[in-house]
Short mmCIF file of C-alpha atoms and ligand atoms in Angstrom, two decimals:
data_model
loop_
_atom_site.label_atom_id
_atom_site.label_comp_id
_atom_site.label_asym_id
_atom_site.label_seq_id
_atom_site.Cartn_x
_atom_site.Cartn_y
_atom_site.Cartn_z
CA MET A 1 -158.04 -23.04 118.49
CA SER A 2 -161.32 -24.92 118.96
CA VAL A 3 -161.29 -27.79 121.41
CA PRO A 4 -162.79 -31.09 120.21
CA VAL A 5 -165.98 -32.18 121.96
CA PRO A 6 -165.26 -34.96 124.49
CA THR A 7 -166.44 -38.36 123.29
CA GLY A 8 -167.88 -39.13 126.72
CA LEU A 9 -166.62 -42.70 126.87
CA ALA A 10 -166.94 -44.65 130.11
CA PRO A 11 -165.32 -47.77 131.55
CA GLY A 12 -166.51 -50.73 129.48
CA ALA A 13 -165.63 -48.96 126.22
CA VAL A 14 -163.39 -50.62 123.63
CA LEU A 15 -160.09 -49.02 122.61
CA GLY A 16 -158.62 -50.00 119.25
CA ILE A 17 -154.83 -49.95 119.03
CA LEU A 18 -152.89 -50.05 115.76
CA GLY A 19 -149.61 -51.85 116.21
CA GLY A 20 -148.94 -54.79 118.49
CA GLY A 21 -145.50 -54.21 120.01
CA GLN A 22 -144.51 -53.53 123.60
CA LEU A 23 -146.06 -50.06 123.63
CA ALA A 24 -149.45 -51.48 122.63
CA ARG A 25 -148.98 -54.24 125.20
CA MET A 26 -148.39 -51.76 128.02
CA LEU A 27 -151.28 -49.57 126.80
CA ALA A 28 -153.61 -52.59 126.87
CA LEU A 29 -152.51 -53.50 130.40
CA ALA A 30 -153.17 -49.92 131.57
CA ALA A 31 -156.50 -49.83 129.75
CA ALA A 32 -157.57 -52.97 131.61
CA ASP A 33 -156.90 -51.16 134.91
CA LEU A 34 -159.41 -48.54 133.84
CA GLY A 35 -162.05 -51.05 132.76
CA ILE A 36 -161.35 -50.46 129.07
CA ARG A 37 -161.10 -53.44 126.71
CA CYS A 38 -158.62 -53.40 123.85
CA HIS A 39 -158.73 -54.65 120.29
CA VAL A 40 -155.19 -54.71 118.84
CA PHE A 41 -154.71 -54.58 115.06
CA ALA A 42 -151.28 -55.63 113.74
CA PRO A 43 -149.87 -57.57 110.79
CA GLU A 44 -147.47 -59.79 112.79
CA PRO A 45 -149.15 -62.96 114.14
CA ASP A 46 -146.80 -63.10 117.16
CA SER A 47 -147.38 -59.49 118.28
CA PRO A 48 -146.52 -59.02 122.01
CA ALA A 49 -149.74 -57.06 122.66
CA PHE A 50 -151.99 -59.93 121.56
CA ASP A 51 -151.17 -61.80 124.80
CA VAL A 52 -152.90 -59.16 126.92
CA ALA A 53 -155.71 -57.80 124.72
CA ALA A 54 -159.36 -58.85 124.74
CA ARG A 55 -159.36 -59.10 120.92
CA HIS A 56 -156.87 -58.93 118.11
CA THR A 57 -156.84 -58.81 114.33
CA VAL A 58 -153.92 -59.99 112.20
CA ALA A 59 -154.09 -58.03 108.95
CA GLU A 60 -152.14 -55.55 106.86
CA TYR A 61 -152.72 -51.83 107.48
CA GLU A 62 -153.93 -51.55 103.86
CA ASP A 63 -156.64 -54.22 104.31
CA GLU A 64 -159.75 -52.03 104.22
CA ALA A 65 -162.20 -54.84 104.92
CA ALA A 66 -160.30 -55.75 108.09
CA LEU A 67 -159.91 -52.09 109.07
CA ALA A 68 -163.66 -51.51 108.64
CA ARG A 69 -164.53 -54.50 110.86
CA PHE A 70 -162.01 -53.27 113.44
CA ALA A 71 -163.31 -49.68 113.42
CA ASP A 72 -166.94 -50.81 113.70
CA GLY A 73 -166.17 -52.75 116.87
CA VAL A 74 -164.24 -50.08 118.80
CA ASP A 75 -165.19 -46.75 120.43
CA VAL A 76 -161.92 -44.94 119.77
CA VAL A 77 -158.73 -45.74 117.85
CA THR A 78 -155.14 -44.96 118.82
CA TYR A 79 -151.76 -46.24 117.70
CA GLU A 80 -148.36 -47.16 119.09
CA PHE A 81 -146.21 -46.05 116.13
CA GLU A 82 -145.97 -42.93 113.99
CA ASN A 83 -145.68 -44.64 110.62
CA VAL A 84 -149.37 -45.48 110.34
CA PRO A 85 -150.05 -45.02 106.59
CA ALA A 86 -151.93 -41.76 105.97
CA ALA A 87 -154.63 -43.64 103.99
CA THR A 88 -155.16 -46.01 106.96
CA ALA A 89 -155.51 -43.08 109.37
CA ALA A 90 -157.96 -41.32 107.02
CA PHE A 91 -160.01 -44.51 106.52
CA LEU A 92 -160.26 -45.19 110.25
CA GLY A 93 -160.82 -41.53 111.12
CA GLN A 94 -164.07 -41.57 109.07
CA ARG A 95 -165.41 -44.51 111.08
CA ALA A 96 -164.26 -43.88 114.64
CA PRO A 97 -162.61 -41.10 116.67
CA LEU A 98 -158.84 -41.29 116.00
CA HIS A 99 -156.53 -39.89 118.69
CA PRO A 100 -153.97 -38.47 118.18
CA GLY A 101 -155.43 -37.14 114.93
CA ALA A 102 -154.24 -37.27 111.33
CA ARG A 103 -152.45 -33.90 111.59
CA ALA A 104 -150.12 -35.18 114.33
CA LEU A 105 -149.22 -38.13 112.11
CA ALA A 106 -148.71 -36.02 108.97
CA VAL A 107 -146.42 -33.54 110.75
CA THR A 108 -144.31 -36.10 112.61
CA GLN A 109 -143.97 -38.76 109.89
CA ASP A 110 -141.73 -36.53 107.84
CA ARG A 111 -138.63 -34.93 109.33
CA LEU A 112 -138.85 -31.94 106.99
CA SER A 113 -142.44 -31.12 107.89
CA GLU A 114 -141.67 -31.78 111.57
CA LYS A 115 -138.62 -29.48 111.66
CA SER A 116 -140.48 -26.80 109.67
CA PHE A 117 -143.44 -27.04 112.06
CA VAL A 118 -141.29 -26.74 115.21
CA ASP A 119 -139.24 -23.93 113.67
CA GLY A 120 -142.48 -22.17 112.71
CA LEU A 121 -143.52 -22.15 116.38
CA GLY A 122 -140.39 -20.14 117.13
CA LEU A 123 -138.76 -23.05 119.00
CA ALA A 124 -135.06 -23.83 118.62
CA VAL A 125 -134.19 -26.63 116.16
CA ALA A 126 -130.93 -27.60 114.44
CA PRO A 127 -130.42 -25.68 111.19
CA PHE A 128 -131.74 -27.84 108.35
CA ARG A 129 -132.08 -28.05 104.56
CA ALA A 130 -134.23 -30.30 102.34
CA VAL A 131 -132.20 -32.77 100.26
CA ASP A 132 -133.84 -34.29 97.16
CA SER A 133 -130.73 -34.80 95.03
CA LEU A 134 -126.95 -35.02 95.26
CA ALA A 135 -126.77 -31.39 94.12
CA ASP A 136 -129.07 -30.41 97.03
CA LEU A 137 -126.80 -32.33 99.39
CA GLU A 138 -123.70 -30.54 98.13
CA ALA A 139 -125.39 -27.15 98.51
CA ALA A 140 -126.69 -28.07 101.98
CA VAL A 141 -123.26 -29.19 103.20
CA ALA A 142 -121.76 -25.98 101.82
CA ALA A 143 -124.35 -24.03 103.85
CA LEU A 144 -124.35 -26.02 107.12
CA GLY A 145 -120.76 -27.28 107.17
CA ARG A 146 -119.28 -30.47 108.57
CA PRO A 147 -119.97 -32.35 110.70
CA SER A 148 -123.64 -32.49 109.81
CA ILE A 149 -126.20 -35.29 109.72
CA LEU A 150 -128.05 -36.59 106.69
CA LYS A 151 -131.37 -38.20 107.61
CA THR A 152 -134.11 -39.77 105.49
CA ARG A 153 -137.30 -37.78 105.83
CA ARG A 154 -139.40 -40.84 106.64
CA PHE A 155 -139.11 -44.18 108.49
CA GLY A 156 -135.99 -43.36 110.52
CA TYR A 157 -135.73 -44.58 114.12
CA ASP A 158 -133.02 -45.65 116.57
CA GLY A 159 -130.35 -44.08 114.32
CA LYS A 160 -131.55 -45.94 111.21
CA GLY A 161 -131.71 -43.97 107.95
CA GLN A 162 -129.09 -41.46 108.97
CA ILE A 163 -125.41 -40.85 108.39
CA LYS A 164 -122.93 -38.36 109.76
CA ILE A 165 -121.23 -36.16 107.17
CA ALA A 166 -117.73 -35.94 108.66
CA PRO A 167 -114.82 -33.94 107.17
CA GLY A 168 -113.73 -36.87 104.94
CA THR A 169 -117.18 -38.23 103.99
CA ASP A 170 -117.81 -38.58 100.25
CA LEU A 171 -121.22 -36.99 99.60
CA ALA A 172 -122.19 -39.32 96.73
CA ASP A 173 -121.46 -42.34 98.95
CA ALA A 174 -123.44 -40.83 101.82
CA TYR A 175 -126.46 -40.15 99.61
CA GLU A 176 -126.22 -43.70 98.28
CA ALA A 177 -125.96 -45.06 101.85
CA ILE A 178 -129.35 -43.59 102.84
CA GLY A 179 -130.89 -45.08 99.68
CA ARG A 180 -131.22 -41.76 97.78
CA PHE A 181 -134.51 -41.22 99.59
CA PRO A 182 -135.92 -37.73 100.18
CA ALA A 183 -133.84 -36.47 103.10
CA ILE A 184 -132.83 -33.51 105.21
CA LEU A 185 -129.41 -32.34 106.24
CA GLU A 186 -129.16 -31.09 109.82
CA GLY A 187 -126.37 -28.99 111.24
CA TYR A 188 -124.54 -30.87 113.99
CA VAL A 189 -125.70 -29.86 117.48
CA PRO A 190 -122.75 -30.07 119.93
CA PHE A 191 -124.98 -31.19 122.77
CA GLU A 192 -124.00 -31.93 126.37
CA ARG A 193 -126.95 -34.15 127.15
CA GLU A 194 -130.16 -35.50 125.66
CA VAL A 195 -133.48 -35.05 127.45
CA SER A 196 -137.11 -35.54 126.65
CA VAL A 197 -140.45 -34.24 127.78
CA VAL A 198 -143.22 -36.80 127.86
CA ALA A 199 -146.55 -35.01 128.16
CA ALA A 200 -150.25 -35.48 127.64
CA ARG A 201 -153.02 -33.34 126.26
CA GLY A 202 -156.59 -34.23 127.08
CA LEU A 203 -159.66 -34.05 124.88
CA ASP A 204 -160.61 -30.85 126.76
CA GLY A 205 -157.20 -29.26 126.06
CA ALA A 206 -155.78 -29.94 129.55
CA PHE A 207 -152.00 -30.36 129.55
CA ALA A 208 -149.87 -32.44 131.94
CA ALA A 209 -146.13 -32.97 131.53
CA PHE A 210 -144.04 -35.52 133.37
CA ASP A 211 -140.73 -34.29 134.76
CA VAL A 212 -138.06 -33.71 132.13
CA CYS A 213 -136.00 -36.90 131.88
CA GLU A 214 -132.43 -37.44 130.77
CA ASN A 215 -131.66 -40.11 128.17
CA GLU A 216 -128.48 -42.05 127.60
CA HIS A 217 -128.20 -43.81 124.23
CA ARG A 218 -125.83 -46.63 123.32
CA ASP A 219 -125.40 -47.66 119.69
CA HIS A 220 -128.21 -45.20 118.84
CA ILE A 221 -130.68 -47.06 121.08
CA LEU A 222 -132.02 -45.70 124.37
CA ALA A 223 -130.15 -47.46 127.18
CA PHE A 224 -131.10 -45.48 130.33
CA THR A 225 -133.55 -42.77 131.31
CA ARG A 226 -132.97 -40.88 134.56
CA ILE A 227 -135.06 -38.53 136.67
CA PRO A 228 -134.34 -35.82 137.61
CA ALA A 229 -132.56 -34.68 134.47
CA ASN A 230 -129.37 -32.74 134.94
CA LEU A 231 -131.02 -29.53 133.84
CA GLY A 232 -131.48 -26.10 135.43
CA ARG A 233 -134.94 -24.82 136.30
CA GLY A 234 -135.02 -22.28 133.49
CA ALA A 235 -134.14 -24.77 130.77
CA ALA A 236 -136.56 -27.34 132.22
CA ALA A 237 -139.39 -24.79 132.14
CA THR A 238 -138.49 -23.89 128.54
CA ALA A 239 -138.51 -27.59 127.60
CA ILE A 240 -141.95 -28.16 129.11
CA ASP A 241 -143.30 -24.98 127.54
CA ALA A 242 -142.02 -26.18 124.15
CA ALA A 243 -143.99 -29.41 124.59
CA ARG A 244 -147.09 -27.47 125.61
CA ARG A 245 -146.89 -25.29 122.51
CA ILE A 246 -146.30 -28.28 120.23
CA GLY A 247 -149.31 -30.09 121.72
CA GLU A 248 -151.54 -27.04 121.35
CA ALA A 249 -150.48 -26.31 117.78
CA LEU A 250 -151.19 -29.92 116.76
CA GLY A 251 -154.57 -29.95 118.55
CA TYR A 252 -153.09 -33.06 120.08
CA VAL A 253 -154.96 -35.66 122.16
CA GLY A 254 -152.93 -38.31 123.97
CA VAL A 255 -149.37 -38.74 125.21
CA PHE A 256 -146.44 -37.55 123.14
CA ALA A 257 -142.70 -37.14 123.61
CA VAL A 258 -140.42 -34.32 122.54
CA GLU A 259 -136.75 -35.29 122.38
CA MET A 260 -134.35 -32.43 122.90
CA PHE A 261 -130.65 -31.66 123.03
CA VAL A 262 -129.18 -29.64 125.92
CA LEU A 263 -126.39 -27.21 125.11
CA GLY A 264 -124.25 -25.06 127.36
CA ASP A 265 -124.16 -24.84 131.13
CA GLY A 266 -125.44 -22.57 133.88
CA ALA A 267 -127.03 -19.38 132.57
CA ALA A 268 -126.07 -20.37 128.99
CA GLU A 269 -127.95 -23.67 129.18
CA ARG A 270 -130.58 -24.09 126.45
CA VAL A 271 -132.61 -26.77 124.73
CA VAL A 272 -132.98 -27.56 121.03
CA VAL A 273 -135.90 -29.70 119.84
CA ASN A 274 -134.82 -32.82 117.93
CA GLU A 275 -137.87 -34.97 117.38
CA ILE A 276 -141.55 -35.41 118.28
CA ALA A 277 -143.02 -38.87 118.85
CA PRO A 278 -146.86 -38.84 118.61
CA ARG A 279 -147.27 -41.76 121.00
CA VAL A 280 -146.17 -43.17 124.33
CA HIS A 281 -142.39 -43.31 124.32
CA ASN A 282 -139.56 -45.44 125.66
CA SER A 283 -138.23 -42.46 127.61
CA GLY A 284 -141.55 -42.44 129.51
CA HIS A 285 -141.40 -46.05 130.70
CA TRP A 286 -140.10 -44.90 134.10
CA THR A 287 -143.55 -43.44 134.84
CA SER A 288 -145.03 -46.92 135.41
CA GLU A 289 -143.58 -46.97 138.92
CA GLY A 290 -141.91 -43.56 139.06
CA ALA A 291 -144.87 -41.23 138.56
CA GLU A 292 -148.30 -40.88 140.12
CA THR A 293 -149.86 -41.74 136.76
CA SER A 294 -148.04 -43.87 134.17
CA GLN A 295 -147.75 -42.62 130.61
CA PHE A 296 -149.84 -45.61 129.51
CA HIS A 297 -152.71 -44.84 131.89
CA GLN A 298 -152.40 -41.18 130.93
CA HIS A 299 -152.71 -41.97 127.22
CA VAL A 300 -155.76 -44.16 127.77
CA ARG A 301 -157.32 -41.42 129.92
CA ALA A 302 -156.64 -38.80 127.25
CA VAL A 303 -157.92 -40.69 124.21
CA CYS A 304 -161.04 -41.84 126.08
CA GLY A 305 -161.80 -38.28 127.18
CA PHE A 306 -161.25 -39.05 130.87
CA PRO A 307 -159.59 -36.50 133.22
CA LEU A 308 -155.78 -36.60 133.09
CA GLY A 309 -153.92 -37.94 136.12
CA SER A 310 -151.23 -36.22 138.18
CA PRO A 311 -147.83 -36.51 136.45
CA GLY A 312 -145.81 -35.96 139.65
CA SER A 313 -142.62 -38.00 140.16
CA ARG A 314 -142.11 -40.26 143.16
CA GLY A 315 -138.40 -39.66 143.71
CA ARG A 316 -135.17 -40.33 141.91
CA ILE A 317 -135.78 -42.84 139.16
CA GLU A 318 -133.82 -44.88 136.64
CA MET A 319 -135.17 -46.89 133.71
CA GLU A 320 -132.83 -49.42 132.11
CA ASN A 321 -133.71 -50.95 128.77
CA LEU A 322 -133.06 -54.67 128.43
CA ILE A 323 -131.73 -54.98 124.89
CA GLY A 324 -131.10 -58.38 123.30
CA GLU A 325 -129.49 -60.86 125.69
CA ALA A 326 -129.62 -58.37 128.61
CA ALA A 327 -133.11 -59.78 129.19
CA LEU A 328 -131.53 -63.10 130.19
CA ARG A 329 -130.69 -61.31 133.49
CA TRP A 330 -134.38 -61.53 134.48
CA ARG A 331 -133.74 -63.87 137.44
CA GLU A 332 -131.02 -61.64 138.88
CA ILE A 333 -133.24 -58.54 138.42
CA LEU A 334 -136.16 -60.27 140.14
CA GLY A 335 -133.86 -60.81 143.11
CA GLU A 336 -132.97 -57.13 143.35
CA PRO A 337 -134.97 -55.29 146.04
CA GLY A 338 -136.94 -52.40 144.56
CA ALA A 339 -136.34 -53.32 140.93
CA HIS A 340 -139.47 -53.54 138.76
CA LEU A 341 -139.09 -55.89 135.82
CA HIS A 342 -141.15 -55.56 132.64
CA LEU A 343 -140.71 -58.20 129.94
CA TYR A 344 -142.42 -57.86 126.58
CA GLY A 345 -142.97 -61.56 125.87
CA LYS A 346 -140.75 -61.62 122.77
CA ARG A 347 -139.22 -64.98 122.00
CA ASP A 348 -135.97 -64.17 120.17
CA ALA A 349 -133.45 -61.99 122.05
CA ARG A 350 -131.86 -60.65 118.85
CA PRO A 351 -129.09 -58.06 119.22
CA GLY A 352 -130.54 -54.54 119.34
CA ARG A 353 -134.07 -55.81 120.06
CA LYS A 354 -135.92 -54.22 122.98
CA MET A 355 -136.90 -57.21 125.13
CA GLY A 356 -137.95 -55.49 128.35
CA HIS A 357 -136.97 -52.83 130.87
CA VAL A 358 -136.38 -52.33 134.58
CA THR A 359 -137.37 -49.33 136.67
CA ARG A 360 -135.72 -48.43 139.95
CA VAL A 361 -137.24 -45.79 142.21
CA TRP A 362 -135.51 -44.19 145.18
CA THR A 363 -138.00 -42.26 147.28
CA ASP A 364 -136.95 -39.91 150.08
CA ARG A 365 -137.44 -42.83 152.45
CA SER A 366 -135.25 -45.33 150.52
P1 AMP B 401 -132.88 -39.09 115.71
O1 AMP B 401 -133.14 -40.27 114.84
O2 AMP B 401 -133.16 -37.79 115.04
O3 AMP B 401 -133.56 -39.21 117.05
O4 AMP B 401 -131.31 -39.12 116.04
C1 AMP B 401 -130.70 -40.20 116.72
C2 AMP B 401 -129.52 -39.70 117.52
O5 AMP B 401 -128.53 -39.13 116.66
C3 AMP B 401 -129.88 -38.59 118.51
O6 AMP B 401 -130.36 -39.13 119.72
C4 AMP B 401 -128.53 -37.91 118.66
O7 AMP B 401 -127.70 -38.62 119.55
C5 AMP B 401 -127.94 -37.97 117.27
N1 AMP B 401 -128.29 -36.78 116.49
C6 AMP B 401 -129.40 -36.64 115.71
N2 AMP B 401 -129.46 -35.42 115.13
C7 AMP B 401 -128.36 -34.76 115.56
C8 AMP B 401 -127.86 -33.42 115.32
N3 AMP B 401 -128.46 -32.55 114.49
N4 AMP B 401 -126.69 -33.08 115.93
C9 AMP B 401 -126.05 -33.96 116.75
N5 AMP B 401 -126.47 -35.22 117.01
C10 AMP B 401 -127.61 -35.62 116.42
#
């Protein structure tokens, strides 16, 4: 595969970020450390990233006049979410370097193309079938059995747009419940644990993976990430190699995450790829204090064509998400020795809303 020519940016350059949530906010903070100024483009006037960016634009992703002005004023464009409309990515990609590129978006926006892509690389995925009608669903459940999981092909996150097909589930009701959208049915993976690999690929093809981390979800939302993951060396090496192959096959530039299931124990332990996120990821937030380079600095380095930083871990680490009213504990957390508090500047602590996170690092000396 040919390697794209480095853009040769230098400190002082302007990075455009699509999306203005907490990921864009933390990217902009990291960019500032490297002397890079950010222009954040998002439709919501109260976007958390606006507080920390040199410039921002409030406009819809379909607003071509606003997109053109944005692209003309930046040296490179990146994004904090995978649902960037394809037409927006194509429009921007003609005016400025776009990293990660349109192929990464196209593959990962659709669960069917994503699963087919990962399967095509010879990596383990859950068995899956395309579902475009109730008849497809019936045939798929006959093939994959129950329990299985019906997921919309697009716009699913944090457990949204999916439903478990249990022994008693009525298939017509289930198809109705996901809005009769194009979907896939996945065989149920009886996993022991969930892990992810957060990794970066540079403009020159260099690859750097952070340590495999273990993720604990509550109510379908990430609650804790822990390093080291409870995973044997062999399975950890397989997991990192899977990420390397995914990054290479996508010609990827930037940070990405590969979420995986862990099955079995000891010599029988193995990993199954669940999902790819073409962006910095919540399960990589621990790197801000827990790794030699944070995922946010790493992403900025990669998309600007700078050398990647060392991904080494600094000890045993825990990241706790502050969801909804958990963020009201900020004063108590600030009083906790060694706790690093990150708040996203969101006003309403609605249930299920990611308001901030805490990282705790235990080095050999602590
Ligand atoms: P996803 O939206 O694909 O990340 O799925 C959200 C969560 O649902 C995962 O973190 C798992 O806990 C669970 N899940 C998703 N797919 C499967 C599967 N095929 N088998 C078992 N559990 C699954």
